[in-house]
mmCIF file with all atom_site columns, C-alpha atoms in Angstrom:
data_model
loop_
_atom_site.group_PDB
_atom_site.id
_atom_site.type_symbol
_atom_site.label_atom_id
_atom_site.label_alt_id
_atom_site.label_comp_id
_atom_site.label_asym_id
_atom_site.label_entity_id
_atom_site.label_seq_id
_atom_site.pdbx_PDB_ins_code
_atom_site.Cartn_x
_atom_site.Cartn_y
_atom_site.Cartn_z
_atom_site.occupancy
_atom_site.B_iso_or_equiv
_atom_site.pdbx_formal_charge
_atom_site.auth_seq_id
_atom_site.auth_comp_id
_atom_site.auth_asym_id
_atom_site.auth_atom_id
_atom_site.pdbx_PDB_model_num
ATOM 1   C CA . MET E 1 1   ? 1.577   21.654  36.274  1.00 85.00 ? 1099 MET E CA 1
ATOM 2   C CA . ARG E 1 2   ? 4.536   23.637  36.840  1.00 86.00 ? 1100 ARG E CA 1
ATOM 3   C CA . ALA E 1 3   ? 6.142   20.137  37.733  1.00 85.00 ? 1101 ALA E CA 1
ATOM 4   C CA . LEU E 1 4   ? 4.899   18.243  34.299  1.00 83.00 ? 1102 LEU E CA 1
ATOM 5   C CA . ILE E 1 5   ? 5.991   20.331  32.334  1.00 88.00 ? 1103 ILE E CA 1
ATOM 6   C CA . LEU E 1 6   ? 9.864   20.698  33.225  1.00 83.00 ? 1104 LEU E CA 1
ATOM 7   C CA . ALA E 1 7   ? 9.507   17.599  34.147  1.00 81.00 ? 1105 ALA E CA 1
ATOM 8   C CA . LEU E 1 8   ? 8.634   17.100  30.631  1.00 80.00 ? 1106 LEU E CA 1
ATOM 9   C CA . CYS E 1 9   ? 11.126  19.748  29.527  1.00 77.00 ? 1107 CYS E CA 1
ATOM 10  C CA . ILE E 1 10  ? 14.240  17.657  31.144  1.00 84.00 ? 1108 ILE E CA 1
ATOM 11  C CA . LEU E 1 11  ? 13.165  14.329  29.500  1.00 76.00 ? 1109 LEU E CA 1
ATOM 12  C CA . ALA E 1 12  ? 13.557  16.315  26.290  1.00 75.00 ? 1110 ALA E CA 1
ATOM 13  C CA . ILE E 1 13  ? 16.829  17.846  26.749  1.00 77.00 ? 1111 ILE E CA 1
ATOM 14  C CA . VAL E 1 14  ? 18.004  13.768  28.666  1.00 70.00 ? 1112 VAL E CA 1
ATOM 15  C CA . ASP E 1 15  ? 16.636  11.967  25.312  1.00 70.00 ? 1113 ASP E CA 1
ATOM 16  C CA . SER E 1 16  ? 18.099  14.135  22.628  1.00 67.00 ? 1114 SER E CA 1
ATOM 17  C CA . ALA E 1 17  ? 21.442  13.830  24.412  1.00 62.00 ? 1115 ALA E CA 1
ATOM 18  C CA . HIS E 1 18  ? 22.689  11.411  22.014  1.00 59.00 ? 1116 HIS E CA 1
ATOM 19  C CA . PHE E 1 19  ? 21.108  12.996  18.862  1.00 56.00 ? 1117 PHE E CA 1
ATOM 20  C CA . ALA E 1 20  ? 23.595  15.510  19.966  1.00 56.00 ? 1118 ALA E CA 1
ATOM 21  C CA . LYS E 1 21  ? 26.791  13.214  20.361  1.00 58.00 ? 1119 LYS E CA 1
ATOM 22  C CA . ALA E 1 22  ? 25.922  11.679  17.248  1.00 55.00 ? 1120 ALA E CA 1
ATOM 23  C CA . GLY E 1 23  ? 27.505  14.597  15.150  1.00 54.00 ? 1121 GLY E CA 1
ATOM 24  C CA . LEU E 1 24  ? 28.651  14.641  11.521  1.00 54.00 ? 1122 LEU E CA 1
ATOM 25  C CA . SER E 1 25  ? 29.625  11.145  9.943   1.00 53.00 ? 1123 SER E CA 1
ATOM 26  C CA . SER E 1 26  ? 32.596  11.187  8.080   1.00 57.00 ? 1124 SER E CA 1
ATOM 27  C CA . THR E 1 27  ? 31.992  7.614   6.832   1.00 53.00 ? 1125 THR E CA 1
ATOM 28  C CA . PRO E 1 28  ? 31.643  8.914   2.570   1.00 55.00 ? 1126 PRO E CA 1
ATOM 29  C CA . ARG E 1 29  ? 28.392  7.586   1.508   1.00 50.00 ? 1127 ARG E CA 1
ATOM 30  C CA . GLU E 1 30  ? 27.727  5.137   -1.990  1.00 48.00 ? 1128 GLU E CA 1
ATOM 31  C CA . THR E 1 31  ? 26.106  6.423   -4.974  1.00 43.00 ? 1129 THR E CA 1
ATOM 32  C CA . LEU E 1 32  ? 24.282  4.298   -7.112  1.00 42.00 ? 1130 LEU E CA 1
ATOM 33  C CA . ALA E 1 33  ? 22.337  6.055   -9.486  1.00 44.00 ? 1131 ALA E CA 1
ATOM 34  C CA . PRO E 1 34  ? 25.355  6.918   -11.614 1.00 41.00 ? 1132 PRO E CA 1
ATOM 35  C CA . ALA E 1 35  ? 25.321  2.626   -11.730 1.00 42.00 ? 1133 ALA E CA 1
ATOM 36  C CA . GLU E 1 36  ? 21.337  2.167   -12.318 1.00 49.00 ? 1134 GLU E CA 1
ATOM 37  C CA . THR E 1 37  ? 21.702  5.458   -15.217 1.00 48.00 ? 1135 THR E CA 1
ATOM 38  C CA . ALA E 1 38  ? 25.146  3.874   -17.009 1.00 48.00 ? 1136 ALA E CA 1
ATOM 39  C CA . ILE E 1 39  ? 22.087  -0.163  -16.872 1.00 54.00 ? 1137 ILE E CA 1
ATOM 40  C CA . ALA E 1 40  ? 19.024  2.135   -18.516 1.00 56.00 ? 1138 ALA E CA 1
ATOM 41  C CA . THR E 1 41  ? 21.056  3.724   -21.127 1.00 61.00 ? 1139 THR E CA 1
ATOM 42  C CA . ASP E 1 42  ? 22.160  -0.044  -22.283 1.00 75.00 ? 1140 ASP E CA 1
ATOM 43  C CA . GLU E 1 43  ? 20.747  -0.883  -25.421 1.00 85.00 ? 1141 GLU E CA 1
ATOM 44  C CA . ALA E 1 44  ? 17.557  -2.803  -24.739 1.00 87.00 ? 1142 ALA E CA 1
ATOM 45  C CA . THR E 1 45  ? 16.522  -6.391  -26.577 1.00 89.00 ? 1143 THR E CA 1
ATOM 46  C CA . GLN E 1 46  ? 14.057  -8.792  -26.653 1.00 88.00 ? 1144 GLN E CA 1
ATOM 47  C CA . GLU E 1 47  ? 16.342  -11.081 -25.432 1.00 90.00 ? 1145 GLU E CA 1
ATOM 48  C CA . THR E 1 48  ? 16.734  -8.588  -22.354 1.00 88.00 ? 1146 THR E CA 1
ATOM 49  C CA . GLU E 1 49  ? 13.453  -8.085  -22.036 1.00 91.00 ? 1147 GLU E CA 1
ATOM 50  C CA . GLU E 1 50  ? 13.010  -11.616 -21.897 1.00 90.00 ? 1148 GLU E CA 1
ATOM 51  C CA . GLN E 1 51  ? 14.868  -11.508 -19.251 1.00 91.00 ? 1149 GLN E CA 1
ATOM 52  C CA . ILE E 1 52  ? 12.921  -9.428  -17.130 1.00 91.00 ? 1150 ILE E CA 1
ATOM 53  C CA . GLY E 1 53  ? 10.150  -12.309 -17.017 1.00 91.00 ? 1151 GLY E CA 1
ATOM 54  C CA . LEU E 1 54  ? 6.859   -9.972  -18.447 1.00 91.00 ? 1152 LEU E CA 1
ATOM 55  C CA . THR E 1 55  ? 3.990   -12.083 -17.676 1.00 93.00 ? 1153 THR E CA 1
ATOM 56  C CA . LYS E 1 56  ? 1.226   -11.107 -19.934 1.00 94.00 ? 1154 LYS E CA 1
ATOM 57  C CA . ALA E 1 57  ? -0.716  -9.496  -17.308 1.00 94.00 ? 1155 ALA E CA 1
ATOM 58  C CA . LYS E 1 58  ? 3.316   -7.242  -16.936 1.00 94.00 ? 1156 LYS E CA 1
ATOM 59  C CA . ARG E 1 59  ? 2.991   -6.486  -20.209 1.00 94.00 ? 1157 ARG E CA 1
ATOM 60  C CA . ARG E 1 60  ? -0.441  -4.970  -18.917 1.00 95.00 ? 1158 ARG E CA 1
ATOM 61  C CA . GLY E 1 61  ? 1.064   -3.075  -16.623 1.00 94.00 ? 1159 GLY E CA 1
ATOM 62  C CA . VAL E 1 62  ? 3.935   -1.395  -19.271 1.00 94.00 ? 1160 VAL E CA 1
ATOM 63  C CA . GLN E 1 63  ? 1.136   -0.921  -21.311 1.00 95.00 ? 1161 GLN E CA 1
ATOM 64  C CA . ARG E 1 64  ? -1.017  1.067   -18.918 1.00 95.00 ? 1162 ARG E CA 1
ATOM 65  C CA . GLY E 1 65  ? 2.024   2.445   -17.628 1.00 94.00 ? 1163 GLY E CA 1
ATOM 66  C CA . LEU E 1 66  ? 2.766   4.318   -21.096 1.00 95.00 ? 1164 LEU E CA 1
ATOM 67  C CA . THR E 1 67  ? -0.849  5.452   -21.185 1.00 94.00 ? 1165 THR E CA 1
ATOM 68  C CA . LYS E 1 68  ? -0.111  7.018   -17.999 1.00 93.00 ? 1166 LYS E CA 1
ATOM 69  C CA . LEU E 1 69  ? 3.080   8.680   -19.059 1.00 93.00 ? 1167 LEU E CA 1
ATOM 70  C CA . GLY E 1 70  ? 1.050   10.154  -21.969 1.00 93.00 ? 1168 GLY E CA 1
ATOM 71  C CA . PHE E 1 71  ? 1.952   7.530   -24.517 1.00 92.00 ? 1169 PHE E CA 1
ATOM 72  C CA . LYS E 1 72  ? -1.703  6.258   -25.785 1.00 92.00 ? 1170 LYS E CA 1
ATOM 73  C CA . THR E 1 73  ? -1.092  2.377   -26.395 1.00 92.00 ? 1171 THR E CA 1
ATOM 74  C CA . LYS E 1 74  ? -3.605  -1.111  -26.240 1.00 93.00 ? 1172 LYS E CA 1
ATOM 75  C CA . VAL E 1 75  ? -3.268  -2.607  -23.039 1.00 94.00 ? 1173 VAL E CA 1
ATOM 76  C CA . ASN E 1 76  ? -3.829  -6.212  -24.222 1.00 94.00 ? 1174 ASN E CA 1
ATOM 77  C CA . GLY E 1 77  ? -0.927  -7.511  -23.116 1.00 93.00 ? 1175 GLY E CA 1
ATOM 78  C CA . LYS E 1 78  ? 0.600   -8.276  -26.400 1.00 92.00 ? 1176 LYS E CA 1
ATOM 79  C CA . PHE E 1 79  ? 4.194   -6.509  -27.419 1.00 92.00 ? 1177 PHE E CA 1
ATOM 80  C CA . ASP E 1 80  ? 3.258   -5.826  -31.046 1.00 94.00 ? 1178 ASP E CA 1
ATOM 81  C CA . GLU E 1 81  ? 4.228   -3.305  -34.324 1.00 94.00 ? 1179 GLU E CA 1
ATOM 82  C CA . SER E 1 82  ? 1.625   -0.781  -32.539 1.00 94.00 ? 1180 SER E CA 1
ATOM 83  C CA . THR E 1 83  ? 3.258   -1.354  -28.467 1.00 94.00 ? 1181 THR E CA 1
ATOM 84  C CA . ARG E 1 84  ? 7.274   -1.517  -29.558 1.00 94.00 ? 1182 ARG E CA 1
ATOM 85  C CA . ALA E 1 85  ? 6.479   2.262   -31.516 1.00 95.00 ? 1183 ALA E CA 1
ATOM 86  C CA . VAL E 1 86  ? 5.101   3.279   -28.521 1.00 95.00 ? 1184 VAL E CA 1
ATOM 87  C CA . ILE E 1 87  ? 7.903   2.133   -26.773 1.00 95.00 ? 1185 ILE E CA 1
ATOM 88  C CA . ALA E 1 88  ? 10.170  3.292   -28.918 1.00 94.00 ? 1186 ALA E CA 1
ATOM 89  C CA . ARG E 1 89  ? 9.111   6.937   -28.707 1.00 95.00 ? 1187 ARG E CA 1
ATOM 90  C CA . TRP E 1 90  ? 8.888   6.594   -24.014 1.00 95.00 ? 1188 TRP E CA 1
ATOM 91  C CA . GLN E 1 91  ? 12.843  5.808   -24.804 1.00 93.00 ? 1189 GLN E CA 1
ATOM 92  C CA . GLU E 1 92  ? 13.563  8.524   -27.265 1.00 94.00 ? 1190 GLU E CA 1
ATOM 93  C CA . GLU E 1 93  ? 12.068  11.033  -25.164 1.00 93.00 ? 1191 GLU E CA 1
ATOM 94  C CA . GLN E 1 94  ? 13.988  9.260   -21.758 1.00 93.00 ? 1192 GLN E CA 1
ATOM 95  C CA . GLY E 1 95  ? 17.337  9.824   -24.078 1.00 93.00 ? 1193 GLY E CA 1
ATOM 96  C CA . TYR E 1 96  ? 18.147  5.740   -24.006 1.00 93.00 ? 1194 TYR E CA 1
ATOM 97  C CA . PRO E 1 97  ? 18.828  4.092   -27.356 1.00 93.00 ? 1195 PRO E CA 1
ATOM 98  C CA . THR E 1 98  ? 15.077  3.181   -28.915 1.00 93.00 ? 1196 THR E CA 1
ATOM 99  C CA . THR E 1 99  ? 15.018  -0.572  -29.481 1.00 93.00 ? 1197 THR E CA 1
ATOM 100 C CA . GLY E 1 100 ? 11.541  -0.850  -28.867 1.00 93.00 ? 1198 GLY E CA 1
ATOM 101 C CA . PHE E 1 101 ? 12.433  -3.583  -26.257 1.00 93.00 ? 1199 PHE E CA 1
ATOM 102 C CA . LEU E 1 102 ? 13.357  -3.135  -22.727 1.00 94.00 ? 1200 LEU E CA 1
ATOM 103 C CA . ASN E 1 103 ? 15.678  -3.553  -20.249 1.00 94.00 ? 1201 ASN E CA 1
ATOM 104 C CA . ALA E 1 104 ? 14.952  -4.672  -16.649 1.00 93.00 ? 1202 ALA E CA 1
ATOM 105 C CA . ALA E 1 105 ? 16.533  -0.906  -15.470 1.00 93.00 ? 1203 ALA E CA 1
ATOM 106 C CA . GLN E 1 106 ? 14.163  1.038   -18.311 1.00 94.00 ? 1204 GLN E CA 1
ATOM 107 C CA . HIS E 1 107 ? 11.349  -1.690  -17.093 1.00 94.00 ? 1205 HIS E CA 1
ATOM 108 C CA . ARG E 1 108 ? 11.918  0.004   -13.206 1.00 94.00 ? 1206 ARG E CA 1
ATOM 109 C CA . VAL E 1 109 ? 12.462  3.410   -14.379 1.00 95.00 ? 1207 VAL E CA 1
ATOM 110 C CA . LEU E 1 110 ? 8.921   2.492   -16.679 1.00 93.00 ? 1208 LEU E CA 1
ATOM 111 C CA . ALA E 1 111 ? 7.014   1.715   -14.050 1.00 93.00 ? 1209 ALA E CA 1
ATOM 112 C CA . ASP E 1 112 ? 8.337   4.408   -10.719 1.00 94.00 ? 1210 ASP E CA 1
ATOM 113 C CA . ALA E 1 113 ? 7.182   6.892   -13.021 1.00 93.00 ? 1211 ALA E CA 1
ATOM 114 C CA . ALA E 1 114 ? 4.223   5.583   -14.678 1.00 92.00 ? 1212 ALA E CA 1
ATOM 115 C CA . ALA E 1 115 ? 3.617   4.630   -10.552 1.00 92.00 ? 1213 ALA E CA 1
ATOM 116 C CA . GLU E 1 116 ? 4.547   8.751   -9.525  1.00 90.00 ? 1214 GLU E CA 1
ATOM 117 C CA . ALA E 1 117 ? 2.270   9.787   -12.639 1.00 87.00 ? 1215 ALA E CA 1
ATOM 118 C CA . SER E 1 118 ? -0.738  7.815   -11.936 1.00 82.00 ? 1216 SER E CA 1
ATOM 119 C CA . LYS E 1 119 ? -0.429  9.106   -8.027  1.00 83.00 ? 1217 LYS E CA 1
ATOM 120 C CA . SER E 1 120 ? -0.442  12.865  -9.392  1.00 78.00 ? 1218 SER E CA 1
ATOM 121 C CA . GLY E 1 121 ? -2.987  12.374  -11.785 1.00 67.00 ? 1219 GLY E CA 1
ATOM 122 C CA . HIS E 1 122 ? -5.616  10.774  -9.247  1.00 57.00 ? 1220 HIS E CA 1
ATOM 123 C CA . GLN E 1 123 ? -4.790  13.592  -6.777  1.00 56.00 ? 1221 GLN E CA 1
ATOM 124 C CA . ASP E 1 124 ? -5.158  15.892  -8.567  1.00 56.00 ? 1222 ASP E CA 1
ATOM 125 C CA . ARG E 1 125 ? -9.086  14.215  -9.747  1.00 53.00 ? 1223 ARG E CA 1
ATOM 126 C CA . ARG E 1 126 ? -9.958  14.302  -6.819  1.00 54.00 ? 1224 ARG E CA 1
ATOM 127 C CA . ARG E 1 127 ? -9.111  17.996  -6.759  1.00 56.00 ? 1225 ARG E CA 1
ATOM 128 C CA . ALA E 1 128 ? -11.090 19.001  -9.471  1.00 54.00 ? 1226 ALA E CA 1
ATOM 129 C CA . GLY E 1 129 ? -13.867 16.248  -8.633  1.00 53.00 ? 1227 GLY E CA 1
ATOM 130 C CA . SER E 1 130 ? -14.591 17.664  -5.415  1.00 49.00 ? 1228 SER E CA 1
ATOM 131 C CA . ARG E 1 131 ? -15.312 21.345  -7.288  1.00 49.00 ? 1229 ARG E CA 1
ATOM 132 C CA . THR E 1 132 ? -17.431 20.269  -9.733  1.00 46.00 ? 1230 THR E CA 1
ATOM 133 C CA . ARG E 1 133 ? -19.025 17.937  -7.627  1.00 46.00 ? 1231 ARG E CA 1
ATOM 134 C CA . HIS E 1 134 ? -21.495 21.083  -5.867  1.00 45.00 ? 1232 HIS E CA 1
ATOM 135 C CA . SER E 1 135 ? -22.287 22.337  -9.175  1.00 45.00 ? 1233 SER E CA 1
ATOM 136 C CA . ARG E 1 136 ? -24.656 19.551  -9.463  1.00 49.00 ? 1234 ARG E CA 1
ATOM 137 C CA . GLY E 1 137 ? -26.584 20.447  -6.358  1.00 48.00 ? 1235 GLY E CA 1
ATOM 138 C CA . ILE E 1 138 ? -29.667 22.190  -5.500  1.00 53.00 ? 1236 ILE E CA 1
ATOM 139 C CA . GLY E 1 139 ? -29.123 25.716  -6.634  1.00 54.00 ? 1237 GLY E CA 1
ATOM 140 C CA . GLY E 1 140 ? -30.062 28.697  -4.436  1.00 56.00 ? 1238 GLY E CA 1
ATOM 141 C CA . PRO E 1 141 ? -28.603 29.830  -0.555  1.00 57.00 ? 1239 PRO E CA 1
ATOM 142 C CA . ILE E 1 142 ? -29.402 25.936  0.332   1.00 58.00 ? 1240 ILE E CA 1
ATOM 143 C CA . GLY E 1 143 ? -27.051 24.794  -2.267  1.00 57.00 ? 1241 GLY E CA 1
ATOM 144 C CA . ALA E 1 144 ? -24.988 26.893  -1.662  1.00 55.00 ? 1242 ALA E CA 1
ATOM 145 C CA . ILE E 1 145 ? -24.780 25.393  1.862   1.00 59.00 ? 1243 ILE E CA 1
ATOM 146 C CA . GLY E 1 146 ? -25.305 22.371  0.878   1.00 58.00 ? 1244 GLY E CA 1
ATOM 147 C CA . GLY E 1 147 ? -22.139 22.631  -1.258  1.00 57.00 ? 1245 GLY E CA 1
ATOM 148 C CA . ALA E 1 148 ? -19.864 24.344  1.368   1.00 54.00 ? 1246 ALA E CA 1
ATOM 149 C CA . VAL E 1 149 ? -20.596 22.210  3.556   1.00 49.00 ? 1247 VAL E CA 1
ATOM 150 C CA . HIS E 1 150 ? -19.955 19.303  1.282   1.00 56.00 ? 1248 HIS E CA 1
ATOM 151 C CA . GLY E 1 151 ? -16.232 21.273  0.535   1.00 55.00 ? 1249 GLY E CA 1
ATOM 152 C CA . VAL E 1 152 ? -15.962 21.354  4.158   1.00 48.00 ? 1250 VAL E CA 1
ATOM 153 C CA . VAL E 1 153 ? -16.450 17.936  5.232   1.00 46.00 ? 1251 VAL E CA 1
ATOM 154 C CA . GLY E 1 154 ? -15.567 15.977  2.549   1.00 53.00 ? 1252 GLY E CA 1
ATOM 155 C CA . SER E 1 155 ? -11.595 17.389  2.657   1.00 49.00 ? 1253 SER E CA 1
ATOM 156 C CA . VAL E 1 156 ? -11.844 16.202  6.465   1.00 48.00 ? 1254 VAL E CA 1
ATOM 157 C CA . GLY E 1 157 ? -12.811 12.735  4.535   1.00 51.00 ? 1255 GLY E CA 1
ATOM 158 C CA . GLY E 1 158 ? -13.614 9.932   7.394   1.00 51.00 ? 1256 GLY E CA 1
ATOM 159 C CA . VAL E 1 159 ? -16.810 8.442   8.654   1.00 48.00 ? 1257 VAL E CA 1
ATOM 160 C CA . VAL E 1 160 ? -17.915 12.440  9.105   1.00 47.00 ? 1258 VAL E CA 1
ATOM 161 C CA . GLY E 1 161 ? -17.518 12.511  5.334   1.00 49.00 ? 1259 GLY E CA 1
ATOM 162 C CA . GLY E 1 162 ? -19.412 9.729   4.163   1.00 51.00 ? 1260 GLY E CA 1
ATOM 163 C CA . LEU E 1 163 ? -22.434 11.135  5.731   1.00 49.00 ? 1261 LEU E CA 1
ATOM 164 C CA . PHE E 1 164 ? -22.879 14.274  3.669   1.00 52.00 ? 1262 PHE E CA 1
ATOM 165 C CA . ARG E 1 165 ? -21.437 12.984  0.351   1.00 52.00 ? 1263 ARG E CA 1
ATOM 166 C CA . ARG E 1 166 ? -23.908 12.054  -2.551  1.00 49.00 ? 1264 ARG E CA 1
#
């Protein structure tokens, strides 16, 4: 057993030797953020929005994204006056010129922010749902035991968690 442990330690040391040789990089990193920010803050017009090539489905995606970020709008795939007003409010909050139209960089920023909000919102809903789910069961000690088992098994997930879900 000791020989096995010693052999694994030697392998780990030999394997990590290339990291020791690497050292710090003297090559400067390129930063793309300032150029991208400059593009995002450029004024968006109907022409810049047309260049993005937003289909009806992509327009719905923009509308859903705005709603996820707290800017309520109808999701119909049409950028009518109310949607333009919501886009302008989002642009104002982000510090962009408020035109009601998007350019490619603003579209990307909006999509990324909506995806992030969706991810964190989904996790919040899962946490809230797993807490409230226990209160709907039988009361008394059986309900408490079932809720505790469901909470532990539900947080583990997988096949076993699926067996105990209601």
